[in-house]
Short mmCIF file of C-alpha atoms and ligand atoms in Angstrom, two decimals:
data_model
loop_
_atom_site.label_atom_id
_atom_site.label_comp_id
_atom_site.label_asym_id
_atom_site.label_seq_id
_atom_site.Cartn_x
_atom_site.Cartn_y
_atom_site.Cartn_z
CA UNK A 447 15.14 8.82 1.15
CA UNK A 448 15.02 4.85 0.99
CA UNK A 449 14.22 2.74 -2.01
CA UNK A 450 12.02 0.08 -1.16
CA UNK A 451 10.95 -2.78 -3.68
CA UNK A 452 9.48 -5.86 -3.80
CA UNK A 453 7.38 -8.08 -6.60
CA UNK A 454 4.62 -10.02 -6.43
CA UNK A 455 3.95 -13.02 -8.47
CA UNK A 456 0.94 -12.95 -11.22
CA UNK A 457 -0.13 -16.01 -11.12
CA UNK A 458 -3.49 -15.47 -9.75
CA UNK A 459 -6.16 -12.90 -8.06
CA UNK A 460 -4.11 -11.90 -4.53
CA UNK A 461 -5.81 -13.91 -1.82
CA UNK A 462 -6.50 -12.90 1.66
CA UNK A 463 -3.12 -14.69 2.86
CA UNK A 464 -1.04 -12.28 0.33
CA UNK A 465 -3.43 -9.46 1.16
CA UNK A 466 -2.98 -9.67 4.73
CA UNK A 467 0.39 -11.13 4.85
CA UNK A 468 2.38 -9.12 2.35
CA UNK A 469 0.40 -6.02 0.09
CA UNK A 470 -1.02 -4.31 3.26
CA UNK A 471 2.25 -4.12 5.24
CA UNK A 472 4.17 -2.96 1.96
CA UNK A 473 1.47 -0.33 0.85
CA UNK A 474 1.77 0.61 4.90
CA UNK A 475 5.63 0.88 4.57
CA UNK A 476 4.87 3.37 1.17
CA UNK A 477 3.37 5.73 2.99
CA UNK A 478 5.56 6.57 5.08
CA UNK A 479 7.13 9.99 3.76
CA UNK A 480 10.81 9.05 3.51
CA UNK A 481 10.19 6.02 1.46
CA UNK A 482 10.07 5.93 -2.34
CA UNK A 483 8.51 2.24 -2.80
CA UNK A 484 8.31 0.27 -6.23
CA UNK A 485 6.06 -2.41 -6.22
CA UNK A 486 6.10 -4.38 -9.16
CA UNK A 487 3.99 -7.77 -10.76
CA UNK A 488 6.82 -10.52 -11.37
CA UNK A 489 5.19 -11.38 -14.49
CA UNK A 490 8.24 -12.81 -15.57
CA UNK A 491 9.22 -14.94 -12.81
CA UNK A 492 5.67 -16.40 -13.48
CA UNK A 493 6.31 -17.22 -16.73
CA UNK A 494 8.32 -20.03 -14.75
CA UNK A 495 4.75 -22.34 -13.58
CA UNK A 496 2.13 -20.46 -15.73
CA UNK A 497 2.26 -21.23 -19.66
CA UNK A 498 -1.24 -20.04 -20.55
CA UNK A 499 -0.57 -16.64 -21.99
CA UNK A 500 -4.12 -15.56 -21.33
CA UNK A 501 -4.30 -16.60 -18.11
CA UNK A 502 -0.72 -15.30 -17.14
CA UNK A 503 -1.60 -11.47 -18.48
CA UNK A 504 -5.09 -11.35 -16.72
CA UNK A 505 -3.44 -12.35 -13.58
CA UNK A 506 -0.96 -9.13 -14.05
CA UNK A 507 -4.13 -6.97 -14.53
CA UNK A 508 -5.40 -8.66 -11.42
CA UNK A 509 -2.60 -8.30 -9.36
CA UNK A 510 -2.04 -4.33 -10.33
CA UNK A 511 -5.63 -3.64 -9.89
CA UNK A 512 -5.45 -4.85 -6.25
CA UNK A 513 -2.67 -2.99 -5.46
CA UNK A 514 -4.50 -0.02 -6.35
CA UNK A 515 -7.54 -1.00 -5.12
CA UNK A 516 -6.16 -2.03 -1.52
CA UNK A 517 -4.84 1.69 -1.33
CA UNK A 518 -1.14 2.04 -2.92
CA UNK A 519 -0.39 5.47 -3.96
CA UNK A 520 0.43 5.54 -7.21
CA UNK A 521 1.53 9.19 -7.81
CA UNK A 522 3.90 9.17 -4.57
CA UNK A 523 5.15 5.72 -5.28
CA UNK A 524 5.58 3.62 -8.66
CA UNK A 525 3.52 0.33 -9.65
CA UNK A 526 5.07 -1.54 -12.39
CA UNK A 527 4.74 -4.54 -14.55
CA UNK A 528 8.05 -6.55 -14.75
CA UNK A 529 8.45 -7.34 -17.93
CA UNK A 530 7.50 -3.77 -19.20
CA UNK A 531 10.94 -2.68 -18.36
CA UNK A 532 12.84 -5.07 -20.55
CA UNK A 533 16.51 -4.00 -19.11
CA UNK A 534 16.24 -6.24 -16.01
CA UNK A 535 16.79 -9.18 -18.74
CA UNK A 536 19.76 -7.42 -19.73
CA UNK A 537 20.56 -7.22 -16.49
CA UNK A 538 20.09 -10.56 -15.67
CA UNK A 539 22.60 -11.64 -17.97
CA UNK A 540 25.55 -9.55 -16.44
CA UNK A 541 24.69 -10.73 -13.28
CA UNK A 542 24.22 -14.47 -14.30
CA UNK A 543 28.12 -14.24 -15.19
CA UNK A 544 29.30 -13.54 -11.38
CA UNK A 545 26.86 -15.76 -9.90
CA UNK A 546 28.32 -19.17 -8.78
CA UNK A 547 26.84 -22.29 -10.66
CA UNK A 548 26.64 -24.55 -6.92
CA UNK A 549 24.82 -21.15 -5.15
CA UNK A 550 22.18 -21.43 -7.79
CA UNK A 551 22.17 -25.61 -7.34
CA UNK A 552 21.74 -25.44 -3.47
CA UNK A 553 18.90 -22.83 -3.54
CA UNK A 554 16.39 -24.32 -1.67
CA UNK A 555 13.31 -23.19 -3.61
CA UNK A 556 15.00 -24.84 -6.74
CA UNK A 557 15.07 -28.03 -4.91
CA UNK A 558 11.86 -27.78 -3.84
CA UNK A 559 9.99 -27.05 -7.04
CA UNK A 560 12.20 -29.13 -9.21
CA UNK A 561 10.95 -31.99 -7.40
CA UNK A 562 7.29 -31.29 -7.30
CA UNK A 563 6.96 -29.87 -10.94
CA UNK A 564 7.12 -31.59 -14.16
CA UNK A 565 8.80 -29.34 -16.05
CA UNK A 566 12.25 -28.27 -14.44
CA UNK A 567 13.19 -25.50 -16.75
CA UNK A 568 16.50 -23.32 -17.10
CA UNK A 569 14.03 -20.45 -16.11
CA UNK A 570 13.27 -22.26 -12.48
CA UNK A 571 17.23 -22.23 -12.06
CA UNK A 572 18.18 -18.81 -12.85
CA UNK A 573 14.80 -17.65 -11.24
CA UNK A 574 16.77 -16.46 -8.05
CA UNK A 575 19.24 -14.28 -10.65
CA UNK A 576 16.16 -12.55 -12.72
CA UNK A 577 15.21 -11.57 -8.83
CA UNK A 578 18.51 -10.26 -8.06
CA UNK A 579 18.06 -7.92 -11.28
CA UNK A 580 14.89 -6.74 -10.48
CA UNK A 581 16.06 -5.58 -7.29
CA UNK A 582 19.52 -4.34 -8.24
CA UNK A 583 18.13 -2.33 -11.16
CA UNK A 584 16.66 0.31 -8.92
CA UNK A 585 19.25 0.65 -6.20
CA UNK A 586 17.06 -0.85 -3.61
CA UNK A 587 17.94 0.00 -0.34
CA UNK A 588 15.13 -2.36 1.53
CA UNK A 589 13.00 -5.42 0.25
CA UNK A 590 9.99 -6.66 2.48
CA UNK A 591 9.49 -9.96 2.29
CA UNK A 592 8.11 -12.75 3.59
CA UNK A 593 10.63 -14.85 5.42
CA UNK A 594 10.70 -17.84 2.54
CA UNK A 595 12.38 -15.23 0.30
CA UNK A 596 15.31 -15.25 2.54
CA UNK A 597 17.77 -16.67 0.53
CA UNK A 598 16.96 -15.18 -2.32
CA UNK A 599 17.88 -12.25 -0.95
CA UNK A 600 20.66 -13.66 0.08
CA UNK A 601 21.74 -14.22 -3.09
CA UNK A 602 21.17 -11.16 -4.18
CA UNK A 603 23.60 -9.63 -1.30
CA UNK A 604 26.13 -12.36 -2.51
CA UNK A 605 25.81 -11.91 -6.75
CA UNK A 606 26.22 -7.65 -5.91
CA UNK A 607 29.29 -8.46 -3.50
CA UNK A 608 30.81 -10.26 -6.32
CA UNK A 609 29.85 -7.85 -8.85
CA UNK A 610 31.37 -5.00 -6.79
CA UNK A 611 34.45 -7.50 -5.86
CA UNK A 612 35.24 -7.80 -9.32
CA UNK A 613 34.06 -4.86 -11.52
CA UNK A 614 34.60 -1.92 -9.04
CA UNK A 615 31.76 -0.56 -6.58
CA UNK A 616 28.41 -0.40 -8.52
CA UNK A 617 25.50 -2.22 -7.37
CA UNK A 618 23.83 -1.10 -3.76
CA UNK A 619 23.74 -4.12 -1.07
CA UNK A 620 19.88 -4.17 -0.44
CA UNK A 621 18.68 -5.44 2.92
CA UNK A 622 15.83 -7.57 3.62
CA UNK A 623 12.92 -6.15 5.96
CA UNK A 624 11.34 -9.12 7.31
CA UNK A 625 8.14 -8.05 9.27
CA UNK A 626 8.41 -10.80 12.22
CA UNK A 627 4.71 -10.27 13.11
CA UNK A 628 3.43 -10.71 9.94
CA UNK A 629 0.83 -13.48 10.77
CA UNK A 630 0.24 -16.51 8.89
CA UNK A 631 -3.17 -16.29 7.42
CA UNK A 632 -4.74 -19.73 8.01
CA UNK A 633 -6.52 -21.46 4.67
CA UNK A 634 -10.20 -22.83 4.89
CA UNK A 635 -8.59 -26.50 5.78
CA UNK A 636 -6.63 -24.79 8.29
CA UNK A 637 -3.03 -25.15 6.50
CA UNK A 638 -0.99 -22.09 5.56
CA UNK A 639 -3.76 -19.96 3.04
CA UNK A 640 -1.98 -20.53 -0.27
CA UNK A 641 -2.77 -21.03 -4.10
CA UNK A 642 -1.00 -24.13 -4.13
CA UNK A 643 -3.48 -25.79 -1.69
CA UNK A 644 -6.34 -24.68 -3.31
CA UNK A 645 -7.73 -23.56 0.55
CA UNK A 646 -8.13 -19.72 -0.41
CA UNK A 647 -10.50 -17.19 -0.10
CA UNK A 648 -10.65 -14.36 -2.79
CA UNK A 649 -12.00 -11.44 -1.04
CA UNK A 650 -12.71 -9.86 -4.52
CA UNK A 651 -14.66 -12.64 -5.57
CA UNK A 652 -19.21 -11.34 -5.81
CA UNK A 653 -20.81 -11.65 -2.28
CA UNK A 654 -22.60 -14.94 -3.27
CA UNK A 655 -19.69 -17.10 -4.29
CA UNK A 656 -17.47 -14.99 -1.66
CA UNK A 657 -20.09 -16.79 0.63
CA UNK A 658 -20.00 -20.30 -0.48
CA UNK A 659 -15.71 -19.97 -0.30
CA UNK A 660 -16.77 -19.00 3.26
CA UNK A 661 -19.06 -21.99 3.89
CA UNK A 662 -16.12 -24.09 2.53
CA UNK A 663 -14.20 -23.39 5.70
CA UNK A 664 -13.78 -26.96 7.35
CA UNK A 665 -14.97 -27.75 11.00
CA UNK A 666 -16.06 -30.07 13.46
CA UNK A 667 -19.54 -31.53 13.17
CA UNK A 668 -20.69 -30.18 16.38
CA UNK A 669 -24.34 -29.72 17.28
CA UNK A 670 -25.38 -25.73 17.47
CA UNK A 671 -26.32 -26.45 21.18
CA UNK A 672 -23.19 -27.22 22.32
CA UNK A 673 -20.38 -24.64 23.33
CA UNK A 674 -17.52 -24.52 21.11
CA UNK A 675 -13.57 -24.25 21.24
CA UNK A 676 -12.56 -21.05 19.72
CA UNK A 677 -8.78 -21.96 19.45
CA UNK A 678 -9.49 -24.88 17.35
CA UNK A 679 -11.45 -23.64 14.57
CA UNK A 680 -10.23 -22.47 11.74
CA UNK A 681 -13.31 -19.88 11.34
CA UNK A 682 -12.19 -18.09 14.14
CA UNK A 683 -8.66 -18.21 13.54
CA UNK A 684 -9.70 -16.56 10.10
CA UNK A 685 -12.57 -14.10 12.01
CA UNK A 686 -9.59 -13.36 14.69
CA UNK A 687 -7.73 -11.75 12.13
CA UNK A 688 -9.73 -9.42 10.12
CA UNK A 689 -12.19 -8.80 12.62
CA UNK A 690 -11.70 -5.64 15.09
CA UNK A 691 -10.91 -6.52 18.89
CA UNK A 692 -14.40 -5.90 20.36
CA UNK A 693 -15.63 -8.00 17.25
CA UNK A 694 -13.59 -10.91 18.57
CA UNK A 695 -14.10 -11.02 22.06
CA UNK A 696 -17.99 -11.13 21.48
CA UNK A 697 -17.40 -14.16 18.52
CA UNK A 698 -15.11 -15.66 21.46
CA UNK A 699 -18.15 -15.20 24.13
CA UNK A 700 -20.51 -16.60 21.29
CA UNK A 701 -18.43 -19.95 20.79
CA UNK A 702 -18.16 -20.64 24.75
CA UNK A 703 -21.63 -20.23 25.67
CA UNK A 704 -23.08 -22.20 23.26
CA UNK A 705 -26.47 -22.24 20.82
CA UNK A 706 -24.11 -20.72 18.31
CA UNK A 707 -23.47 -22.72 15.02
CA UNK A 708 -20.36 -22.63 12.58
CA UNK A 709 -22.72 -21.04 10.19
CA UNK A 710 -23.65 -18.45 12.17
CA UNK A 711 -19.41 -17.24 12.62
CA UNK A 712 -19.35 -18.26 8.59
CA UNK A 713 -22.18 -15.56 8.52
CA UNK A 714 -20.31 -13.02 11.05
CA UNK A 715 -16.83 -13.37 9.03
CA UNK A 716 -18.52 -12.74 5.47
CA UNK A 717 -19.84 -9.60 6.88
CA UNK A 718 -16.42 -8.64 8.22
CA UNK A 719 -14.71 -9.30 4.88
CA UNK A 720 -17.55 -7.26 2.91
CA UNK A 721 -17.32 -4.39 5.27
CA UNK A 722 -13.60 -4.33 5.71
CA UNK A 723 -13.01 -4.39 2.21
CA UNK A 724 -15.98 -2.83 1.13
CA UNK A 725 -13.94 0.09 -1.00
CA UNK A 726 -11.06 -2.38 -2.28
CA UNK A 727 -14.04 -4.66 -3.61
CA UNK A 728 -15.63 -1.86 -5.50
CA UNK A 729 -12.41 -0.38 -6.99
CA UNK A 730 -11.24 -4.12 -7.65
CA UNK A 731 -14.21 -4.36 -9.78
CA UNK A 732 -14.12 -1.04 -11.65
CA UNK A 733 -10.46 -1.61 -12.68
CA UNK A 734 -10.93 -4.88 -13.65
CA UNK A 735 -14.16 -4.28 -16.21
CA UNK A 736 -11.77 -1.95 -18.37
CA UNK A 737 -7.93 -2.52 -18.04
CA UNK A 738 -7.68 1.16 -20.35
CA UNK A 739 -6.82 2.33 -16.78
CA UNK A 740 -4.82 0.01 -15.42
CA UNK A 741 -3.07 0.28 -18.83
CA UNK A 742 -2.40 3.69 -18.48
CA UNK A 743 -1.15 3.32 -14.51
CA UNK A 744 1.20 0.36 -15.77
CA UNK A 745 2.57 2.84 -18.09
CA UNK A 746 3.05 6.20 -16.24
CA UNK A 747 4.51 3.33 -13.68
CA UNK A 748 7.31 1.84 -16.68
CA UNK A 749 8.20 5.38 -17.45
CA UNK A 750 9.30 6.33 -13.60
CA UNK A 751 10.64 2.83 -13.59
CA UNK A 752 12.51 2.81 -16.20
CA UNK A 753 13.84 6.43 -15.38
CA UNK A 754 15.40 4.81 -12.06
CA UNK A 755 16.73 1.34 -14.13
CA UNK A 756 18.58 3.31 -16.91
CA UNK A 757 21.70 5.08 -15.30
CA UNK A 758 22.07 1.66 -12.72
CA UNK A 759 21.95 -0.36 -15.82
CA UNK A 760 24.78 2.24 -17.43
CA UNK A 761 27.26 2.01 -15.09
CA UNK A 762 26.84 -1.59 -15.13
CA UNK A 763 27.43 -1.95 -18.73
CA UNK A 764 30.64 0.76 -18.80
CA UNK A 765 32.59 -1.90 -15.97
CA UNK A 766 32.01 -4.81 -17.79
CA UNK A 767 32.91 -3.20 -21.03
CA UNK A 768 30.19 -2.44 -23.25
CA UNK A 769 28.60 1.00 -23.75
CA UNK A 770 27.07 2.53 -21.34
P1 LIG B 375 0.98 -18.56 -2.43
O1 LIG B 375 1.48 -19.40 -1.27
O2 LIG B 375 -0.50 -18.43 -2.39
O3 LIG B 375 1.49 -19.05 -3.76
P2 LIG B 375 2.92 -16.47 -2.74
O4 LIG B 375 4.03 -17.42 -2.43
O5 LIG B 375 2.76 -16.00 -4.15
O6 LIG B 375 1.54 -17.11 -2.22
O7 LIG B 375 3.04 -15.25 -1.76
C1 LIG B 375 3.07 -13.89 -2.12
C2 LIG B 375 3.30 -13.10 -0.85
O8 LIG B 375 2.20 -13.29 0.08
C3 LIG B 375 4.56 -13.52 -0.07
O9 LIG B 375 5.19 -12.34 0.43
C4 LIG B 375 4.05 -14.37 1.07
O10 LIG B 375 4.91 -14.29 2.20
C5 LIG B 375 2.68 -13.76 1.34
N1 LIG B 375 1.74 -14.81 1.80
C6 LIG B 375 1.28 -15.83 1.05
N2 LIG B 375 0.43 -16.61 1.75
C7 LIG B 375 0.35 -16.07 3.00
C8 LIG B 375 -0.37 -16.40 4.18
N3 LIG B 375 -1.17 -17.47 4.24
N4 LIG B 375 -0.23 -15.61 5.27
C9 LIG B 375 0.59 -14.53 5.22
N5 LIG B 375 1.31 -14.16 4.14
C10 LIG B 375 1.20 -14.90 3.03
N1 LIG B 376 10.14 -14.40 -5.61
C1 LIG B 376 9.15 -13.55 -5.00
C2 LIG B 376 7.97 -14.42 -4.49
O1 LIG B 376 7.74 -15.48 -5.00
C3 LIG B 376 8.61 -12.52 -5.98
C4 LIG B 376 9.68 -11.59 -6.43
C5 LIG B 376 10.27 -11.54 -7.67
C6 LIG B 376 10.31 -10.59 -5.64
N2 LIG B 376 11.20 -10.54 -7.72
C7 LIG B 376 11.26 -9.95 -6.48
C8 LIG B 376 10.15 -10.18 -4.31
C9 LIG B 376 12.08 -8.90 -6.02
C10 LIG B 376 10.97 -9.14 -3.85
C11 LIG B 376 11.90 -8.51 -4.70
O2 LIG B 376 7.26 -13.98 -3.58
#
């Protein structure tokens, strides 16, 4: 059997970029009969850009309800909240002492976000050791990512090497799983879908403001008459994606004949969204009026966690000298 893990980030409802890009092929991957995944909310590693506390723990609800909602099975697999298992922190700090000061210096997402945020915190530097932990912890054997966590797992690799190195052989060597045809879900303005460039679209979101994040999609001005290039507009490339194959080819057909407007695709890809998702929508919406069951998934999914975290955590603490 092979442990797979990987985290998501809380700090907002999943979009269809993170939908399509990373929960699907992960709850795909937990199907499959010999894998045991854990899929967990990196509440903590939030914590790092998100400082409103209400807004931080409704985005954890968020995030675990569409997990759940998009399928994930959560009495064959586990679903956890980070920071409910408190020994990764623990963790953390062993690891923190075998991990090279200039690996943590030259780690590309530090540079990156400690130039474009204000606050550059000790939290944003030792972000790539909490995310060893969390994957050491469990004996991972495989993390999917997406192919900016990289390093990171890198990292990882490098801070359990050392580890073993010096304390003995403890910690398992995960290995990435990078899904090279992943596609890159294309925003509204046509850029990379992401939170950061505020070019979403929140497939959870009511059908009427789902809608208007649909007629935000930008195009060409473009009379209805006139036939239309498919491969540059960013509603198809959207449509192309969610949309079965037969769907497609008669949008495709639609745009190259002409007398058929940018609303009218708008139109066709809101009724692909609300049909595909139709069940994830509904489930979305029932777990998110009342978080007494998401409450009580969260915890069934600590307990199994924490069942896995325990004796890892053990043998840690016996070769570094404390008790185990
Ligand atoms: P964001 O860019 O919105 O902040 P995150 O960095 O939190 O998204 O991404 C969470 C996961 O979703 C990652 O595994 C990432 O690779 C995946 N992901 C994010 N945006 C997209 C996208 N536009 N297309 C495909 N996958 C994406
Ligand atoms: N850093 C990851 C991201 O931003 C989230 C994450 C935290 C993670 N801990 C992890 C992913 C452990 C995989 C495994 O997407």
């Amino acid at each position: 059997m092979a442990r797979v893990l990987t985290g998501i980030q809380s700090t907002n409802i999943p979009h269809l970029g993170n939908i399509l890009g990373a929960m699907l092929p992960a709850i795909k991957m937990s199907n499959e009969k010999e894998n045991e995944a854990l899929l967990f909310i990196a509440d903590l590693h939030s914590l790092t850009t998100v400082k409103d506390p209400v807004f931080l723990r409704n985005s954890a609800y968020a995030v675990a309800a569409a997990w759940i909602a998009l399928g994930f099975d959560t009495e064959k697999n586990i679903l956890f909240r980070q920071s409910d298992v408190t020994e990764v922190c623990e963790l953390t700090w062993y690891l923190s002492c075998f991990t090279p000061f200039p690996m943590l210096a030259n780690a590309h997402g530090f540079k990156d976000k400690s130039e474009t945020l204000g606050d550059v915190t000790a939290g944003l530097f030792t972000y790539p050791v909490l995310m060893a932990a969390d994957i050491l912890l469990y004996d991972t054997n495989f993390v999917p990512v997406g192919k900016d966590q990289l390093q990171h797992l890198e990292m990882t690799r490098d801070i359990a090497r050392s580890f073993n190195h010096r304390m003995g052989e403890t910690l398992v060597i995960p290995d990435a799983k990078i899904n090279e045809e992943t596609m890159l879900v294309p925003g509204t303005d046509g850029r990379k879908m992401s939170k950061s460039y505020n070019n979403f679209i929140n497939i959870f979101l009511p059908e009427k403001e789902l809608k208007k994040q649909i007629a935000g999609i930008v195009t060409d001005a473009k009379p209805l008459e006139e036939p239309k290039d498919p491969e540059t507009c960013n509603v198809f490339a959207i449509y192309k994606i969610v949309a079965n194959e037969e769907q497609v080819i008669k949008m495709k057909a639609s745009y190259l004949a002409g007398n058929y407007g940018y609303g009218h695709a708008k139109a066709a890809l809101t009724e692909v969204i609300l049909e595909r998702f139709s069940v994830a929508r509904k489930k979305y919406t029932e777990l998110m009026s009342d978080f007494s069951l998401l409450d009580k998934e969260l915890k069934k999914g600590e307990d199994k966690a924490r069942k896995i975290a325990l004796p890892v955590l053990s043998r840690v603490r016996e070769k570094t000298g404390f008790k185990p």
